[in-house]
PDB file of C-alpha atoms and ligand atoms in Angstrom:
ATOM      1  CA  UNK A   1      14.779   5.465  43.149  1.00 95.00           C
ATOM      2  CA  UNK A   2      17.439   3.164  41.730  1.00 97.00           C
ATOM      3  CA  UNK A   3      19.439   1.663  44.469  1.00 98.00           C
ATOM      4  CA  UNK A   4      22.470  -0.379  43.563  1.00 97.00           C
ATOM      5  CA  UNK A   5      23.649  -2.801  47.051  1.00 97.00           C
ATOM      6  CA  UNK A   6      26.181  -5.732  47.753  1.00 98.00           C
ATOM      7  CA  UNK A   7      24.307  -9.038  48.620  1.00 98.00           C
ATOM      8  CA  UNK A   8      25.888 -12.488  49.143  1.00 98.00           C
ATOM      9  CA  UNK A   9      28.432 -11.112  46.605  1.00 97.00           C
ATOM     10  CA  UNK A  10      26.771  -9.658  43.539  1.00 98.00           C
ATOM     11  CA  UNK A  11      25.864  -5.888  43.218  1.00 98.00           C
ATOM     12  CA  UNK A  12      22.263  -5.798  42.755  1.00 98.00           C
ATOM     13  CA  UNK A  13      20.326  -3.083  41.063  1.00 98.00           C
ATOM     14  CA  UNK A  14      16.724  -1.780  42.383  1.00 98.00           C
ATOM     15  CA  UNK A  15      14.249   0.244  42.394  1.00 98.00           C
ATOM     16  CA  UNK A  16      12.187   0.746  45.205  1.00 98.00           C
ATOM     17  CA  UNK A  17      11.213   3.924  47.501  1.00 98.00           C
ATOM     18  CA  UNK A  18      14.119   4.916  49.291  1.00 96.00           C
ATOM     19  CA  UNK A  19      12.330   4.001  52.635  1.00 97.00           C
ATOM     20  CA  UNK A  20      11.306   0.345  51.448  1.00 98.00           C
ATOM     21  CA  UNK A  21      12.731  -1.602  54.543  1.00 98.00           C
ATOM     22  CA  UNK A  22      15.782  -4.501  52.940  1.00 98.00           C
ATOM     23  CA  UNK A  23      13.862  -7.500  53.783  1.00 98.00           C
ATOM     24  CA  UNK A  24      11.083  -6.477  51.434  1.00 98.00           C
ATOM     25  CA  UNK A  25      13.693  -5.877  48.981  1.00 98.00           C
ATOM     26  CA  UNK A  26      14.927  -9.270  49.133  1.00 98.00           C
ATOM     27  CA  UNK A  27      11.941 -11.062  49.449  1.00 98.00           C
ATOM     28  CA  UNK A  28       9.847  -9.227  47.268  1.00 98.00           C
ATOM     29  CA  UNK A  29      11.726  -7.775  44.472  1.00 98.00           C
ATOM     30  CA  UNK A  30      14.902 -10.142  44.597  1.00 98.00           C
ATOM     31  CA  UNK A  31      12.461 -13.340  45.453  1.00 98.00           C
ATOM     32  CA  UNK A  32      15.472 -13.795  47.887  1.00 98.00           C
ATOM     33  CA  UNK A  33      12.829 -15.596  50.564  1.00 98.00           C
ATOM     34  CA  UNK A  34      15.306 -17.395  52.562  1.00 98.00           C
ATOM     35  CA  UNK A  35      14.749 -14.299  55.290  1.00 98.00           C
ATOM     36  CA  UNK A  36      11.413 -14.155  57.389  1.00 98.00           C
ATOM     37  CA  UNK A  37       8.875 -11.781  57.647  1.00 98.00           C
ATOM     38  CA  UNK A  38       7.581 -11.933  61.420  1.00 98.00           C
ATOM     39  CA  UNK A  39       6.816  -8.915  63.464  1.00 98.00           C
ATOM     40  CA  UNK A  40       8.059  -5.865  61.227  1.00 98.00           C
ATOM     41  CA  UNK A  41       9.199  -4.069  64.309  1.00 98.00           C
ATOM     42  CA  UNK A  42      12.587  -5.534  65.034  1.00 98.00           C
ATOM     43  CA  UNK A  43      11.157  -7.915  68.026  1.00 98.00           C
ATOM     44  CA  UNK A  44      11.550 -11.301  66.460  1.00 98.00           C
ATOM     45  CA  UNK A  45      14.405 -11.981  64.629  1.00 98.00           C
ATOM     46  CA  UNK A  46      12.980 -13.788  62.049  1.00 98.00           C
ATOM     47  CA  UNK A  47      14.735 -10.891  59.391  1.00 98.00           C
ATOM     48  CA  UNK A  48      18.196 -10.890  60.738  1.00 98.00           C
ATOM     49  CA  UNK A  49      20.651 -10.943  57.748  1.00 98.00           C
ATOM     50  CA  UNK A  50      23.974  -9.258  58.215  1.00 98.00           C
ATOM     51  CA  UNK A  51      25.210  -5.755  57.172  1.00 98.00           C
ATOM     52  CA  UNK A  52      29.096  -6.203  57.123  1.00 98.00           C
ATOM     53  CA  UNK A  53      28.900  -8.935  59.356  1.00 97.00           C
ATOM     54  CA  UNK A  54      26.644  -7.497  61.940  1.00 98.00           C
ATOM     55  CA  UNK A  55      23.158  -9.019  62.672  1.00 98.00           C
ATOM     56  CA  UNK A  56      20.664  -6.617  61.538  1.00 98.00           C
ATOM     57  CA  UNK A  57      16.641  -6.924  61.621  1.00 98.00           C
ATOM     58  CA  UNK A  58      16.344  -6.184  57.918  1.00 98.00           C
ATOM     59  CA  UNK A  59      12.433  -5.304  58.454  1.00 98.00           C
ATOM     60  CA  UNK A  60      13.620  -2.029  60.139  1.00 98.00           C
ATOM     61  CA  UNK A  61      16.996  -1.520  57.965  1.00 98.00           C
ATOM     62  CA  UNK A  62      15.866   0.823  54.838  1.00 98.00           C
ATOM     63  CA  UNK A  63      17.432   0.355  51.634  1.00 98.00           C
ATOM     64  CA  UNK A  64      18.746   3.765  51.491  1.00 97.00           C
ATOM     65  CA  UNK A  65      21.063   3.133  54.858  1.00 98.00           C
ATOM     66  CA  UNK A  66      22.501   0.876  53.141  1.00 98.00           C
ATOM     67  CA  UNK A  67      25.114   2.180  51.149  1.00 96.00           C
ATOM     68  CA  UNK A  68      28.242   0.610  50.334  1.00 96.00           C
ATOM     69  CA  UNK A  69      28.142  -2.160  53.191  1.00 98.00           C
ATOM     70  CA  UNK A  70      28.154  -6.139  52.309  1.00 98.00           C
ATOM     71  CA  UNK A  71      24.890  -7.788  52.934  1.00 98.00           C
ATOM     72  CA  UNK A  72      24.618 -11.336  53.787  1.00 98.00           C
ATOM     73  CA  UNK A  73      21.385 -13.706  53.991  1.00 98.00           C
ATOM     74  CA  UNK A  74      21.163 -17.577  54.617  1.00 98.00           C
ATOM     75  CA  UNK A  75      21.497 -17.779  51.265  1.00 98.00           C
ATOM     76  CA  UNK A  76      24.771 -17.950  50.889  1.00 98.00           C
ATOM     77  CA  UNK A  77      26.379 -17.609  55.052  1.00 98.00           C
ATOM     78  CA  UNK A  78      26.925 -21.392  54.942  1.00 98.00           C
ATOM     79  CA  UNK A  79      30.076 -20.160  52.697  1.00 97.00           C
ATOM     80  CA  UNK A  80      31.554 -19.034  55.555  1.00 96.00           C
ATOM     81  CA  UNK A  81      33.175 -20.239  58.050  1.00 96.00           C
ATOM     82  CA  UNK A  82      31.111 -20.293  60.832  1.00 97.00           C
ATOM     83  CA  UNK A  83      28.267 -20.275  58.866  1.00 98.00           C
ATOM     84  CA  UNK A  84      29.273 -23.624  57.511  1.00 98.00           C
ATOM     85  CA  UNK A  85      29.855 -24.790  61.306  1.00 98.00           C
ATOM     86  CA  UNK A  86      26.822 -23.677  62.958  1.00 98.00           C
ATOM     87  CA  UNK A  87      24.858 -25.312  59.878  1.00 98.00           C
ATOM     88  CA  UNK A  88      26.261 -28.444  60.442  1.00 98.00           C
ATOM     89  CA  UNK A  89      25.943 -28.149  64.277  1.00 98.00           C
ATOM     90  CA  UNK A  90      22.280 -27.057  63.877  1.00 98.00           C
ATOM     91  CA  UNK A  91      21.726 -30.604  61.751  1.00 98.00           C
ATOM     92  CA  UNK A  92      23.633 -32.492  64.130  1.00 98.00           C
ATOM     93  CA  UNK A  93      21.404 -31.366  67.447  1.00 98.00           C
ATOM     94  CA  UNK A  94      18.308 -31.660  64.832  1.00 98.00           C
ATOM     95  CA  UNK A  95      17.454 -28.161  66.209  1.00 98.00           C
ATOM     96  CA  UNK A  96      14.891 -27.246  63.946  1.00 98.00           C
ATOM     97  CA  UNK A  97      10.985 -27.632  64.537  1.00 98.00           C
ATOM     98  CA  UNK A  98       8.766 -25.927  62.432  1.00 98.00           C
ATOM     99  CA  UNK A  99      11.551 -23.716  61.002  1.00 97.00           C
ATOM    100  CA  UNK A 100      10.250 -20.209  60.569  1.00 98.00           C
ATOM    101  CA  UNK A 101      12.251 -18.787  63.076  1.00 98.00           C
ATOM    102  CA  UNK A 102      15.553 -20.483  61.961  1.00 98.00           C
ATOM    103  CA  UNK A 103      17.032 -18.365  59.189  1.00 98.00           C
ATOM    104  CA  UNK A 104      17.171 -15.179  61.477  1.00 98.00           C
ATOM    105  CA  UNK A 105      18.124 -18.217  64.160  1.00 98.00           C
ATOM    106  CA  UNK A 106      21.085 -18.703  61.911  1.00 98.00           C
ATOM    107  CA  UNK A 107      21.898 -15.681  61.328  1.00 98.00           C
ATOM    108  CA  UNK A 108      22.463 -14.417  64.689  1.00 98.00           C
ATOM    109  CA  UNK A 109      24.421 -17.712  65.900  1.00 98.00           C
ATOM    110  CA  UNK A 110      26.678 -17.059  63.315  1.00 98.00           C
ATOM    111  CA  UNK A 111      27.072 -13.749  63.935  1.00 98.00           C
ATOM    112  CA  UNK A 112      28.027 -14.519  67.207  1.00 98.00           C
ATOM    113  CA  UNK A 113      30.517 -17.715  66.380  1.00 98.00           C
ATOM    114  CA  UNK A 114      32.258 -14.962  64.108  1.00 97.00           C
ATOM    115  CA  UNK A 115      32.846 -12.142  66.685  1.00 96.00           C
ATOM    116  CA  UNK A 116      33.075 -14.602  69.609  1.00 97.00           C
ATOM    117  CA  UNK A 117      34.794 -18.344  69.185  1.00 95.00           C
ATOM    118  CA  UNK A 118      34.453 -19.128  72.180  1.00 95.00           C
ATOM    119  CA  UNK A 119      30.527 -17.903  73.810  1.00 97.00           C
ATOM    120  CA  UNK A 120      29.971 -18.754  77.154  1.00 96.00           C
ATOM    121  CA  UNK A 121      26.143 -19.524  78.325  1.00 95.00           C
ATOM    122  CA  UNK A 122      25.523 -15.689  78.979  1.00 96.00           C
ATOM    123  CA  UNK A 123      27.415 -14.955  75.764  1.00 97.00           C
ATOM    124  CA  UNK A 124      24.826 -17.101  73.978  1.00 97.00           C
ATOM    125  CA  UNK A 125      22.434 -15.867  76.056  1.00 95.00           C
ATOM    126  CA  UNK A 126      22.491 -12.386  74.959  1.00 96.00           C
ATOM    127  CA  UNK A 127      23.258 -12.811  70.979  1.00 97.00           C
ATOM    128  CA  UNK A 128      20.314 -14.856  70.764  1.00 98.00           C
ATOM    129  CA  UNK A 129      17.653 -13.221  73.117  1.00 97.00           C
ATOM    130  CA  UNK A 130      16.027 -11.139  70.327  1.00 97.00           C
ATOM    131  CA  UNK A 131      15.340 -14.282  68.056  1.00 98.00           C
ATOM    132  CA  UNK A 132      11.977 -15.451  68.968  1.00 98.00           C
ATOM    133  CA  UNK A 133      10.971 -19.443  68.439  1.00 98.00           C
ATOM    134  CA  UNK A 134       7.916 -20.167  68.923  1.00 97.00           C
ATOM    135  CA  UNK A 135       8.197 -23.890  69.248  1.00 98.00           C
ATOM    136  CA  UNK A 136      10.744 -23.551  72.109  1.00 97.00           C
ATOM    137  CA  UNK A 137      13.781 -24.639  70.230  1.00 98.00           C
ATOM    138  CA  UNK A 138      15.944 -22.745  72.308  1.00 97.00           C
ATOM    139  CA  UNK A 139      17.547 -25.425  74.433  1.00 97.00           C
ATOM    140  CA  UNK A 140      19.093 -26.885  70.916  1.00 98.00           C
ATOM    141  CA  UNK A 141      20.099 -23.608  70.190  1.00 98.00           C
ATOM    142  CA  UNK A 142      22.425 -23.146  72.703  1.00 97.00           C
ATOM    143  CA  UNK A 143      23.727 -26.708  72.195  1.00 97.00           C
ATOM    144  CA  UNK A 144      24.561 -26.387  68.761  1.00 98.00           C
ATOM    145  CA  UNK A 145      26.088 -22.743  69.574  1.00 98.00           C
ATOM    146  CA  UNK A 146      28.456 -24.620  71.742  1.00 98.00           C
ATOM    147  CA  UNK A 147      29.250 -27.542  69.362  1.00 98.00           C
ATOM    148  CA  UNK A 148      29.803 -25.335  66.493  1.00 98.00           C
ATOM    149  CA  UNK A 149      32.346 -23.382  69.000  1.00 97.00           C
ATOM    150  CA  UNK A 150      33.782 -26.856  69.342  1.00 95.00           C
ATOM    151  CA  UNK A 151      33.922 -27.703  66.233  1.00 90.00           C
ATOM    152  CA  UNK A 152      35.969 -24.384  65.425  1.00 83.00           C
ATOM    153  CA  UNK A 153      38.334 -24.882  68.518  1.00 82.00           C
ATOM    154  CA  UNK A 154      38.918 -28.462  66.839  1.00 82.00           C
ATOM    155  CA  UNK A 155      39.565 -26.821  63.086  1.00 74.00           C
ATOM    156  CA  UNK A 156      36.515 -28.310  61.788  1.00 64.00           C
TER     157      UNK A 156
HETATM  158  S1  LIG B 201      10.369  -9.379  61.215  1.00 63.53           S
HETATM  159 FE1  LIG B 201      12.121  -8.220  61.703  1.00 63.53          FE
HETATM  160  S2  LIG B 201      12.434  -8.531  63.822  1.00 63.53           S
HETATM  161 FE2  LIG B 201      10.529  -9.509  63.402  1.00 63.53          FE
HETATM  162  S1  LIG B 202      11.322 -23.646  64.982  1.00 63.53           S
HETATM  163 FE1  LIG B 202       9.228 -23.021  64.957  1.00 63.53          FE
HETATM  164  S2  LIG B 202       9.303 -20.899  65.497  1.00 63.53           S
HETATM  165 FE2  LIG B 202      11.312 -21.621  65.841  1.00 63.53          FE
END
């Protein structure tokens, strides 16, 4: 079925089964592999893009939900705003390890940063606690959450 969607800007025309879960759309027929294959069951995080700014576990999202709504990968969220920050704060706290869980990692944090300026530590706490790392990055995570906050409260 020919599927026509709104990522990182461009409409994008495809034709997949109408139950083919998004991430496999962009990895696979877009060769958009920025987002992570992990679990395929919505436990991990590694897929999180965002449907109209809304963290979503794109291995459980099929294509024919959807619709009209803007999707967003780590392609392109360090064009916005707090993408841009939390970026930046995630290179300045060198929060990365082995990086497979970092996109959906990302994703989520800025999710957060854009609904919430200001997280506190439970804030953080409960954005981030379906994003799985397996190298125990977490502690970095939270840092760079709050510097990126800081950096917005500062205008940078
Ligand atoms: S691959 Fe989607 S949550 Fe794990
Ligand atoms: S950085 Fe290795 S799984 Fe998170």
């Amino acid at each position: 079925m020919l599927f026509s969607i709104n990522i990182n800007g461009e409409r994008r025309r495809v034709d997949v089964d109408d139950d083919t879960p998004l991430l496999w759309v962009l990895r696979d027929v877009l060769g958009m592999t920025g987002t992570k294959f992990g679990c395929g069951a919505a436990l991990c995080g590694a897929c999180t893009v965002h449907i109209d700014g809304v963290a979503t576990r794109s291995c459980v999202t099929p294509i024919d939900s959807v619709g009209t709504s803007q999707v967003t990968t780590i392609e392109t969220i360090g064009e916005t705003p707090a993408g841009a920050r939390i970026q930046k704060a995630w290179l300045e706290r060198e929060v990365v390890q082995c990086g497979y869980c970092q996109s959906g990692q990302i994703m989520s944090a800025t999710a957060l940063l854009s609904q919430n300026p200001n997280p506190s530590d439970a804030d953080i706490d409960d954005a981030m606690s379906g994003n799985i790392c397996r190298c125990g990055t977490y502690p970095r995570i939270r840092a760079a959450i709050k510097l990126a906050a800081q950096s917005g409260r500062q205008g940078g």
